[in-house]
mmCIF file with all atom_site columns, C-alpha atoms in Angstrom:
data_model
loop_
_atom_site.group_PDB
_atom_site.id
_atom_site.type_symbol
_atom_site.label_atom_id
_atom_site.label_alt_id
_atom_site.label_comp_id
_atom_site.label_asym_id
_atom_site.label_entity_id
_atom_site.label_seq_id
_atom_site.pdbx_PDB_ins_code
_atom_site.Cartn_x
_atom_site.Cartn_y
_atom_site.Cartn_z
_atom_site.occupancy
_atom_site.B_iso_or_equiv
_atom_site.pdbx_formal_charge
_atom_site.auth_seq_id
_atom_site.auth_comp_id
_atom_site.auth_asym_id
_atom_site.auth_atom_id
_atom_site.pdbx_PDB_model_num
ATOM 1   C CA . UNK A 1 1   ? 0.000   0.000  0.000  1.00 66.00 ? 1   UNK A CA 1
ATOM 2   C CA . UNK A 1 2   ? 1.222   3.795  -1.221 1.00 83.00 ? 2   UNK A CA 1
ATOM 3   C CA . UNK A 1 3   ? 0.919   5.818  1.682  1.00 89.00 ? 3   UNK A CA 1
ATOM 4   C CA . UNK A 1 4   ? -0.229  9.322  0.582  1.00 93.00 ? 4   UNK A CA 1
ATOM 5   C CA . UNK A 1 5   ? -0.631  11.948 3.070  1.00 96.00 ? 5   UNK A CA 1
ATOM 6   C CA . UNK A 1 6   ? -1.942  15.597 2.122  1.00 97.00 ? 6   UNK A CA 1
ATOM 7   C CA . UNK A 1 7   ? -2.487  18.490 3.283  1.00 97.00 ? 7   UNK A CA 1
ATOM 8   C CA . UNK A 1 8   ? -6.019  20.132 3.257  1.00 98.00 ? 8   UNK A CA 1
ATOM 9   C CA . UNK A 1 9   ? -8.043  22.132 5.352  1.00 97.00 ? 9   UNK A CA 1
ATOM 10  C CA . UNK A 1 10  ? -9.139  21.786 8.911  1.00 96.00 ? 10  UNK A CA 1
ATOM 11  C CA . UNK A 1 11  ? -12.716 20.113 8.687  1.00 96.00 ? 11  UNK A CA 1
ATOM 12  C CA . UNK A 1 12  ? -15.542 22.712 10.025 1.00 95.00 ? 12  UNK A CA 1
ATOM 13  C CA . UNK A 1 13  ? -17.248 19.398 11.762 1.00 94.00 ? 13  UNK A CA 1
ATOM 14  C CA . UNK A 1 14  ? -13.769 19.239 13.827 1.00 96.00 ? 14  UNK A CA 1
ATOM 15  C CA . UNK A 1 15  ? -13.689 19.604 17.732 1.00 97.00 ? 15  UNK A CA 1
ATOM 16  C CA . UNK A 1 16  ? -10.208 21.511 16.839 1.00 95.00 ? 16  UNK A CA 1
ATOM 17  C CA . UNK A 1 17  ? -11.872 24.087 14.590 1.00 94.00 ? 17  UNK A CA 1
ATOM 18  C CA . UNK A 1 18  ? -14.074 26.002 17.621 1.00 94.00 ? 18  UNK A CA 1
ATOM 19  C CA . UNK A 1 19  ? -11.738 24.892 20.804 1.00 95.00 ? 19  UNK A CA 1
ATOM 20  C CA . UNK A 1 20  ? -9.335  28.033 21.257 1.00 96.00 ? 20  UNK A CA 1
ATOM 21  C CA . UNK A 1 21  ? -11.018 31.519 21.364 1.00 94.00 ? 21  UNK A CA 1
ATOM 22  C CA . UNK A 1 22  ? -8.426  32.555 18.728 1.00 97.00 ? 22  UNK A CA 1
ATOM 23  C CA . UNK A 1 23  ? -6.420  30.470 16.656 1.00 97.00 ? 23  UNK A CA 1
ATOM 24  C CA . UNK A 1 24  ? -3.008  31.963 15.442 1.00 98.00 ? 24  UNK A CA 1
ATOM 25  C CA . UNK A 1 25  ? -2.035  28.357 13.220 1.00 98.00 ? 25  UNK A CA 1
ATOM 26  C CA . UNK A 1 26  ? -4.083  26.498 12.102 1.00 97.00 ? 26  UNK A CA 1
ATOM 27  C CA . UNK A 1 27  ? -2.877  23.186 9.283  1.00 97.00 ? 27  UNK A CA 1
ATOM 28  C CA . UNK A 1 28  ? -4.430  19.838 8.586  1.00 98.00 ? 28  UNK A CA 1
ATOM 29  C CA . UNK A 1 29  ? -3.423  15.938 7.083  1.00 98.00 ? 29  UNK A CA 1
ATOM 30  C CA . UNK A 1 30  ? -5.219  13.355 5.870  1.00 98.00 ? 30  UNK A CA 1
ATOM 31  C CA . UNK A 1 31  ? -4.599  9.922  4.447  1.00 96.00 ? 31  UNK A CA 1
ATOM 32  C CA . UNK A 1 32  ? -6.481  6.680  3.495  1.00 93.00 ? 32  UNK A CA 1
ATOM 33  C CA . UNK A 1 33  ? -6.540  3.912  5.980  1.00 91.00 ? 33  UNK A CA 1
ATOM 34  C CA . UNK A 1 34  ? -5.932  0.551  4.984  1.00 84.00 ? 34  UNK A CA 1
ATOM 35  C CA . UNK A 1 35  ? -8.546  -1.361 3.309  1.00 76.00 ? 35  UNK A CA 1
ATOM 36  C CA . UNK A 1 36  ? -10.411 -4.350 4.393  1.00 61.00 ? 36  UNK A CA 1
ATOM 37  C CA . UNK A 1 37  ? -9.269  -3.966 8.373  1.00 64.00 ? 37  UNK A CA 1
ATOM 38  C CA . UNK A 1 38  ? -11.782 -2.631 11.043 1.00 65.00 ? 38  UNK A CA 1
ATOM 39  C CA . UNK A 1 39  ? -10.598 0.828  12.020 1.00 78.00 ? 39  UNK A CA 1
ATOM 40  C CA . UNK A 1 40  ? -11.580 2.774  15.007 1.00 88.00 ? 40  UNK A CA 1
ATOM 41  C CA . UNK A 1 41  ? -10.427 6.196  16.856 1.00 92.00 ? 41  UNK A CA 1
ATOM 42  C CA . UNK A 1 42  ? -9.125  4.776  19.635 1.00 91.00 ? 42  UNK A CA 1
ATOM 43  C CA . UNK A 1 43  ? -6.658  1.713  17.617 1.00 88.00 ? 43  UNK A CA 1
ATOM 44  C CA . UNK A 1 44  ? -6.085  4.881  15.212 1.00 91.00 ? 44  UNK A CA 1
ATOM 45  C CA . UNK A 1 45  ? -4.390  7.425  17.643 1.00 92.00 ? 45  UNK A CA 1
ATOM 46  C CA . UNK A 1 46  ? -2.977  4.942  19.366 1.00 88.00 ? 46  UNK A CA 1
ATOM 47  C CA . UNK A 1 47  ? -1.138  3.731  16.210 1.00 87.00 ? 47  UNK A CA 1
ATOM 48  C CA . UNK A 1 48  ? -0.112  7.195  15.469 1.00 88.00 ? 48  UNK A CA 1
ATOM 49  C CA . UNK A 1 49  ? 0.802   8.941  18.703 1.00 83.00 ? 49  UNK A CA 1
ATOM 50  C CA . UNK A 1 50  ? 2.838   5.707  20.165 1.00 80.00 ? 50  UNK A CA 1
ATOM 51  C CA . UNK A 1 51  ? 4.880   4.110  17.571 1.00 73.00 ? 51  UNK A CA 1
ATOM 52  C CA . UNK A 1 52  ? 6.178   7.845  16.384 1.00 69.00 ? 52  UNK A CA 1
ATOM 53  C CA . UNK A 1 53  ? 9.735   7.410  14.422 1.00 60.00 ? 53  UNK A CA 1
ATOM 54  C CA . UNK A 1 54  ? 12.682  7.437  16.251 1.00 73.00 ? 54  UNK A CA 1
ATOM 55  C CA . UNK A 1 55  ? 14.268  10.947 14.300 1.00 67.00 ? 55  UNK A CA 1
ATOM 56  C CA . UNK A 1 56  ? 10.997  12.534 16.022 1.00 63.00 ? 56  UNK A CA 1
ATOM 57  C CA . UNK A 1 57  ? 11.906  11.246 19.171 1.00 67.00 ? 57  UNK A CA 1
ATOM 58  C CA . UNK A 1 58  ? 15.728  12.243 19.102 1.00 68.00 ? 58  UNK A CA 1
ATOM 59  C CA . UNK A 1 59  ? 13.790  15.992 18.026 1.00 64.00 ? 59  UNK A CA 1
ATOM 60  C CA . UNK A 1 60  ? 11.776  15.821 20.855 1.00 65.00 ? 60  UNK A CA 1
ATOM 61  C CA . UNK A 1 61  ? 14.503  15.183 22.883 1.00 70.00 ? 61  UNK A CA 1
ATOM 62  C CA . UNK A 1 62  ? 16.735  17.842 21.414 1.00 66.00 ? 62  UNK A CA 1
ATOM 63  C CA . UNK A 1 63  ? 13.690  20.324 22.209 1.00 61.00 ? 63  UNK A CA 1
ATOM 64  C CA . UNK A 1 64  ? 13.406  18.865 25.896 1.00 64.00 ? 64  UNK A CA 1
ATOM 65  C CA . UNK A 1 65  ? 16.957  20.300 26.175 1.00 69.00 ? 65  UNK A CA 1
ATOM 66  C CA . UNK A 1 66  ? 16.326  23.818 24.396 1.00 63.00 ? 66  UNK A CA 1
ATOM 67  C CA . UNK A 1 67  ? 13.339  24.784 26.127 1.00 60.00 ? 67  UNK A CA 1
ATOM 68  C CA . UNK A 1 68  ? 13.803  23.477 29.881 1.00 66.00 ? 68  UNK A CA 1
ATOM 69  C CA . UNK A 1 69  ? 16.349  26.364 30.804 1.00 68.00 ? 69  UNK A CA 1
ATOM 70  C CA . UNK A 1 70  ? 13.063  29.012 29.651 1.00 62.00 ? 70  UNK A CA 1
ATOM 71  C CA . UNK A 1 71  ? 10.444  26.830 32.175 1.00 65.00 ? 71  UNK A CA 1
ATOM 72  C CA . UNK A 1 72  ? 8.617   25.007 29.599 1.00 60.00 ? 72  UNK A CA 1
ATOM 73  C CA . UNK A 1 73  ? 6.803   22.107 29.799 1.00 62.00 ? 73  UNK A CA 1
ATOM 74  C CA . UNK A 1 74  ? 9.181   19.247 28.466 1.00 58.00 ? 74  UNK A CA 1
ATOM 75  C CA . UNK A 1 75  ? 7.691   15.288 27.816 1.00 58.00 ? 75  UNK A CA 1
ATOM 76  C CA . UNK A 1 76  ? 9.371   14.748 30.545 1.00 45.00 ? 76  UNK A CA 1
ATOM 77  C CA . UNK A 1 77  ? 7.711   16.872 32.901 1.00 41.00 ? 77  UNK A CA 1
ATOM 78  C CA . UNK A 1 78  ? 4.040   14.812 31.775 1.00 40.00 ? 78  UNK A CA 1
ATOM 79  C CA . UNK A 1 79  ? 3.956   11.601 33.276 1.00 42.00 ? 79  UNK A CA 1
ATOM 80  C CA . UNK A 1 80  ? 2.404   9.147  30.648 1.00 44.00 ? 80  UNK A CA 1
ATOM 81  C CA . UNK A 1 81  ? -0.184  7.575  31.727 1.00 45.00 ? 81  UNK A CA 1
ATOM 82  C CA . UNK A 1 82  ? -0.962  3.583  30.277 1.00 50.00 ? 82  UNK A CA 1
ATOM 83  C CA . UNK A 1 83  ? -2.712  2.872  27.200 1.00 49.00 ? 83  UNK A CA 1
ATOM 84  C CA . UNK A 1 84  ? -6.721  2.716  28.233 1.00 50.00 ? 84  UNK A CA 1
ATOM 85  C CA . UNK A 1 85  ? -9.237  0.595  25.952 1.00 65.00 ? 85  UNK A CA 1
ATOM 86  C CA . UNK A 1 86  ? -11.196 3.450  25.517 1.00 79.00 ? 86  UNK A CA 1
ATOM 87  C CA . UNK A 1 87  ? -9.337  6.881  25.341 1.00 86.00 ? 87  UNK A CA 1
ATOM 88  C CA . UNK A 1 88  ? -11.301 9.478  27.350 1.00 88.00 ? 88  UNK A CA 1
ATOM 89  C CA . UNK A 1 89  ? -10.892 12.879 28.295 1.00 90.00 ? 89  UNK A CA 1
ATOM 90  C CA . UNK A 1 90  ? -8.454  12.831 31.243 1.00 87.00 ? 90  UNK A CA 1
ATOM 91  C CA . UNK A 1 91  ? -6.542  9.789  29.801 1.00 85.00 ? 91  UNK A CA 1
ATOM 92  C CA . UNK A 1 92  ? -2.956  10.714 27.757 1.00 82.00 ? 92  UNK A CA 1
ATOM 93  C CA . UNK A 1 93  ? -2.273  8.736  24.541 1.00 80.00 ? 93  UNK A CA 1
ATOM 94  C CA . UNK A 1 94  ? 1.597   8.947  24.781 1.00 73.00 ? 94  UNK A CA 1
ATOM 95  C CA . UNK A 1 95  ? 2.108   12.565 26.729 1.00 71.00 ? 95  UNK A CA 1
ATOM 96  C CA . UNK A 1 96  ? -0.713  13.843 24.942 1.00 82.00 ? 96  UNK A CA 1
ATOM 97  C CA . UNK A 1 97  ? -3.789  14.686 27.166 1.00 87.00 ? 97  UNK A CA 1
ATOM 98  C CA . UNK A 1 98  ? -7.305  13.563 25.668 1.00 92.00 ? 98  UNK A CA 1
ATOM 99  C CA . UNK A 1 99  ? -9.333  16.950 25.834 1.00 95.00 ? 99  UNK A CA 1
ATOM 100 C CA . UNK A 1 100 ? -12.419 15.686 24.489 1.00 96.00 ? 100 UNK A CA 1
ATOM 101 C CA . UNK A 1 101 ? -14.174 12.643 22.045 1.00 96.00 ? 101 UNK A CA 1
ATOM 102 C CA . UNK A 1 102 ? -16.660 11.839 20.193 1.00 96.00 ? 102 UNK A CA 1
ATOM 103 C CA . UNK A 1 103 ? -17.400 8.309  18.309 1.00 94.00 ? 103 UNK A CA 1
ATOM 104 C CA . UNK A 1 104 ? -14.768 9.294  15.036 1.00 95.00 ? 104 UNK A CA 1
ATOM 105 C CA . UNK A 1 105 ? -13.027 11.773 16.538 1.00 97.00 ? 105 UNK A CA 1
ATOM 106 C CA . UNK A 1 106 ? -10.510 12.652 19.885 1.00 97.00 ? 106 UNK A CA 1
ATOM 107 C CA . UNK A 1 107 ? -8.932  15.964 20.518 1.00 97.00 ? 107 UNK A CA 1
ATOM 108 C CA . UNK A 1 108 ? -6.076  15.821 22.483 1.00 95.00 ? 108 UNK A CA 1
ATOM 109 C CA . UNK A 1 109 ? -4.152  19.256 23.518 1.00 94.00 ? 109 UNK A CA 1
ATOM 110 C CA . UNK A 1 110 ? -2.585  21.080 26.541 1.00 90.00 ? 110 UNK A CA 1
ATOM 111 C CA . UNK A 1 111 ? -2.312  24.738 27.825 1.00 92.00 ? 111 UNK A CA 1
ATOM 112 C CA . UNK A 1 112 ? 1.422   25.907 28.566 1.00 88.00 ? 112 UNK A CA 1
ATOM 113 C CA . UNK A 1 113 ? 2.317   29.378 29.505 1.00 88.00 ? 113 UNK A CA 1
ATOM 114 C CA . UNK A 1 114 ? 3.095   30.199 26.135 1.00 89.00 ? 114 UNK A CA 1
ATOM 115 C CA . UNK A 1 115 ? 0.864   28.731 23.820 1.00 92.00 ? 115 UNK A CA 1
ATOM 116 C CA . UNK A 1 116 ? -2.242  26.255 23.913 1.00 95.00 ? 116 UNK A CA 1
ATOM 117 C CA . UNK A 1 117 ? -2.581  23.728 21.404 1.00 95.00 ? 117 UNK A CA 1
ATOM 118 C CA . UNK A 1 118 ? -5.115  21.125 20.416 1.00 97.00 ? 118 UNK A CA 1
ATOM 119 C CA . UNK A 1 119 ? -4.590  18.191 17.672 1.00 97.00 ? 119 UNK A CA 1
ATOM 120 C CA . UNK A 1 120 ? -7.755  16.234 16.790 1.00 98.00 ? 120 UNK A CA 1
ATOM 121 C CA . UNK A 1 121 ? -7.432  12.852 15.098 1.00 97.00 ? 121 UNK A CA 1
ATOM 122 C CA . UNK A 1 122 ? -10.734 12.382 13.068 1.00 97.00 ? 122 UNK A CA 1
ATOM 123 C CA . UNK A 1 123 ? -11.946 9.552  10.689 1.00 96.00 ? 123 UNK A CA 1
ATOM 124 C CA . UNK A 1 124 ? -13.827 10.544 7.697  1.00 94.00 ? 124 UNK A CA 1
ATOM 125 C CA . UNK A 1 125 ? -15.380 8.004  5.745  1.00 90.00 ? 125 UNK A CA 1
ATOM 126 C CA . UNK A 1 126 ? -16.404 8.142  2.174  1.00 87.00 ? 126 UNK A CA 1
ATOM 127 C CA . UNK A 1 127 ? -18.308 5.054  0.793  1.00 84.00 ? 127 UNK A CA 1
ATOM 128 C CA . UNK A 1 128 ? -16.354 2.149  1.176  1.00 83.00 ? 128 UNK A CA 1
ATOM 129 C CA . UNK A 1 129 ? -12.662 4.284  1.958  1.00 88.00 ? 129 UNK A CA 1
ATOM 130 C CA . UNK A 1 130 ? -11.872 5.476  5.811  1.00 91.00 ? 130 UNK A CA 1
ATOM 131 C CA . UNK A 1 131 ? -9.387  8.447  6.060  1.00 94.00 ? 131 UNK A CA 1
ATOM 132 C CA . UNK A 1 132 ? -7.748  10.021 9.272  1.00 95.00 ? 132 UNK A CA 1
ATOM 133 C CA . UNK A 1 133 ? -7.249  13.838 9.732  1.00 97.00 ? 133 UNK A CA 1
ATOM 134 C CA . UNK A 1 134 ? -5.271  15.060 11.866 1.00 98.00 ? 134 UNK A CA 1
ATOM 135 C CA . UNK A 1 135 ? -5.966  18.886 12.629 1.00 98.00 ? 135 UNK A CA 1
ATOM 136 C CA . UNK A 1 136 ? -3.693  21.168 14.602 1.00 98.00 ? 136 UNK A CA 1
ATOM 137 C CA . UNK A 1 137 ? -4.678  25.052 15.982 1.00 98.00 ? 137 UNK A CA 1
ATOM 138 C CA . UNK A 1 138 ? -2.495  27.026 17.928 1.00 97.00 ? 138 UNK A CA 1
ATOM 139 C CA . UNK A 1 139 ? -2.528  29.837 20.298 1.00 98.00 ? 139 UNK A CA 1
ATOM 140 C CA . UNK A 1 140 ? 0.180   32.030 21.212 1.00 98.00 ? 140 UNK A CA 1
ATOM 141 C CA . UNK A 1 141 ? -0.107  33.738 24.092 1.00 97.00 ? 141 UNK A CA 1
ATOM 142 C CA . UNK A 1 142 ? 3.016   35.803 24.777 1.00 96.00 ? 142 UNK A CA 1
ATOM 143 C CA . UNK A 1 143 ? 5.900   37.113 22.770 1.00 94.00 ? 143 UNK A CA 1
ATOM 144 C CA . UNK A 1 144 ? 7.936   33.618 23.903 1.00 89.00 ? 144 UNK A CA 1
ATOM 145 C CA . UNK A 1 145 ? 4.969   31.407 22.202 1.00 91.00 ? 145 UNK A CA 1
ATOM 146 C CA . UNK A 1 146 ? 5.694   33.015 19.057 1.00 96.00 ? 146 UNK A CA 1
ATOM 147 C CA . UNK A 1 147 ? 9.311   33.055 18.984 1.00 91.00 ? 147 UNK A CA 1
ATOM 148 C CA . UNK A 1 148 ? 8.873   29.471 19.802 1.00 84.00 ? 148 UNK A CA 1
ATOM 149 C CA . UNK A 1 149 ? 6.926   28.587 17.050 1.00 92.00 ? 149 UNK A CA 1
ATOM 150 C CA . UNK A 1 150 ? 8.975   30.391 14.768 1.00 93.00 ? 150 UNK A CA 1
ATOM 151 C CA . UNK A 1 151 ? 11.575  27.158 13.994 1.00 87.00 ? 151 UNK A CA 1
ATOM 152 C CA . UNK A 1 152 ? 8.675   24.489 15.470 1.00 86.00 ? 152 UNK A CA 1
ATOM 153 C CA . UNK A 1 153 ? 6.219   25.295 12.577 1.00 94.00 ? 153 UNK A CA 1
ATOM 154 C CA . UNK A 1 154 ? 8.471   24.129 9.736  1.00 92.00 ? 154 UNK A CA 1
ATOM 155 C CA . UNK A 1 155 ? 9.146   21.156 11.959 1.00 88.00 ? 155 UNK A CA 1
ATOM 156 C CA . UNK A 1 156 ? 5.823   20.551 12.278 1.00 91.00 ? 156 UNK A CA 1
ATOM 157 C CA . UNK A 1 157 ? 4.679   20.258 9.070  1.00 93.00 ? 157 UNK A CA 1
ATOM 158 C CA . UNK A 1 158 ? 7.124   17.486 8.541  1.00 90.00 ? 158 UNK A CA 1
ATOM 159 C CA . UNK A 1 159 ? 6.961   15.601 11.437 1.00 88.00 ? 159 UNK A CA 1
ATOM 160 C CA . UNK A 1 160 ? 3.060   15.405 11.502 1.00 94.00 ? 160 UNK A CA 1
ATOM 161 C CA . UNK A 1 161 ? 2.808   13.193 8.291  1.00 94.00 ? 161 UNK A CA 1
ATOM 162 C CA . UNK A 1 162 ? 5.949   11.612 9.213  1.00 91.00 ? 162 UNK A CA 1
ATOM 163 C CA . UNK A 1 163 ? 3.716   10.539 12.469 1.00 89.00 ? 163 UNK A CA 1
ATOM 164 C CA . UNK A 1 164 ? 0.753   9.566  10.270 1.00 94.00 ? 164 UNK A CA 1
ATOM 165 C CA . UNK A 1 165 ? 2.511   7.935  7.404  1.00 92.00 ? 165 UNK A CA 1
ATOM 166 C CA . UNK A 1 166 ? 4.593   5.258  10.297 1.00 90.00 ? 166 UNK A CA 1
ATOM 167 C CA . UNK A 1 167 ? 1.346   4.555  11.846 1.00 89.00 ? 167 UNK A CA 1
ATOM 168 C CA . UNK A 1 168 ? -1.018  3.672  8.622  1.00 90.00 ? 168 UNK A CA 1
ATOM 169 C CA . UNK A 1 169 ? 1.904   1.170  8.131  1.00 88.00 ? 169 UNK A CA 1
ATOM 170 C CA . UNK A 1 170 ? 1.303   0.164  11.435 1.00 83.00 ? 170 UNK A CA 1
ATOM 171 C CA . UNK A 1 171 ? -2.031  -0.368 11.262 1.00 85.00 ? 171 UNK A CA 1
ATOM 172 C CA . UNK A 1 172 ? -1.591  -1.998 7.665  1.00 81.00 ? 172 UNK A CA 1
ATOM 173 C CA . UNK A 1 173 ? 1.034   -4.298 9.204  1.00 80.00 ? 173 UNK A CA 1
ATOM 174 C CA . UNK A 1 174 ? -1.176  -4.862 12.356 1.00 66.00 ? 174 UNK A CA 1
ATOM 175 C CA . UNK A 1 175 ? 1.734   -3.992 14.448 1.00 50.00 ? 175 UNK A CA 1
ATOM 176 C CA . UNK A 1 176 ? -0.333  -1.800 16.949 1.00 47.00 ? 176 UNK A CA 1
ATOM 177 C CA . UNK A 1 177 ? -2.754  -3.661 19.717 1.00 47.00 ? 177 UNK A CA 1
ATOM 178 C CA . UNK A 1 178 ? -6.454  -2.728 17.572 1.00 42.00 ? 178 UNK A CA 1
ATOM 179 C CA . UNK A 1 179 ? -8.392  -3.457 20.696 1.00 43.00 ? 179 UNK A CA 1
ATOM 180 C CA . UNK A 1 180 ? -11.865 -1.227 21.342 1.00 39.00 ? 180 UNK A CA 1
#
């Protein structure tokens, strides 16, 4: 299977779309889902929030370092919690903090001194094909959330398929636990 993964627009049904009272960035991904294999939110972002490539995680890292001396959260500082069946607001997928869910989408995010973020993970299906979107709005708030997003946005917009592309071939390699 061809993984393709494109950028489009954030959905207007997305939780992302109306869950900061200003966003400052805004992007969107999407790609098709395997065929033939029984695909749900939950085994979704699962599959693509804890089996992310090790480059990302030797970035994430890296950033850890930069941006504990300014009092930053850092991965570090979240304490993961373990994988639930169901992922529900107050439960972490990796250190990501579920928000909020509904039955084809979860929004995960966090609010940090210097910017709020939320990234929803949302299946879209279209006759007999399933896609995921993954949807990401920022907010700065301060002069330090900006300057910080200044080398993370470029970043970003690689790393995010990079995340979805490794975990469709997860899921189309059955790698990740599909329970739920």
């Amino acid at each position: 299977m061809r993984i393709v993964v494109q950028e489009i627009n954030i959905p207007n049904t997305s939780l992302a779309i109306c869950s900061l009272p200003r966003i400052d960035f805004a992007d969107a991904f999407r790609c098709e889902l395997p065929e033939n294999q029984l695909q749900n939110i939950d085994s979704v972002t699962r599959a693509i929030f804890l089996t992310i490539p090790q480059w990302i995680t030797a970035l994430l890292e890296l950033r850890n370092i930069i941006v504990r001396p300014f009092g930053l959260k850092t991965s570090i500082d979240v304490e993961p919690s373990n994988v639930q069946d169901e992922l529900k607001p107050g439960t972490a997928v990796g250190v990501f903090e579920v928000l909020n869910r509904r039955l084809d989408e979860i929004m995960l995010g966090e609010d940090d001194q210097h910017l709020n973020y939320r990234v929803s993970v949302q299946l879209e299906r279209e006759e007999e094909k399933c896609y995921v979107i993954i949807s990401t709005v920022v907010t700065f708030n301060n002069w330090l959330g900006r300057a910080y997003f200044v080398p993370v946005k470029p970043v970003h917009k690689i790393i995010v398929p990079a995340m979805i592309r490794k975990g469709v071939e997860n899921l189309a390699s059955s790698i990740v636990d599909l329970r739920s």
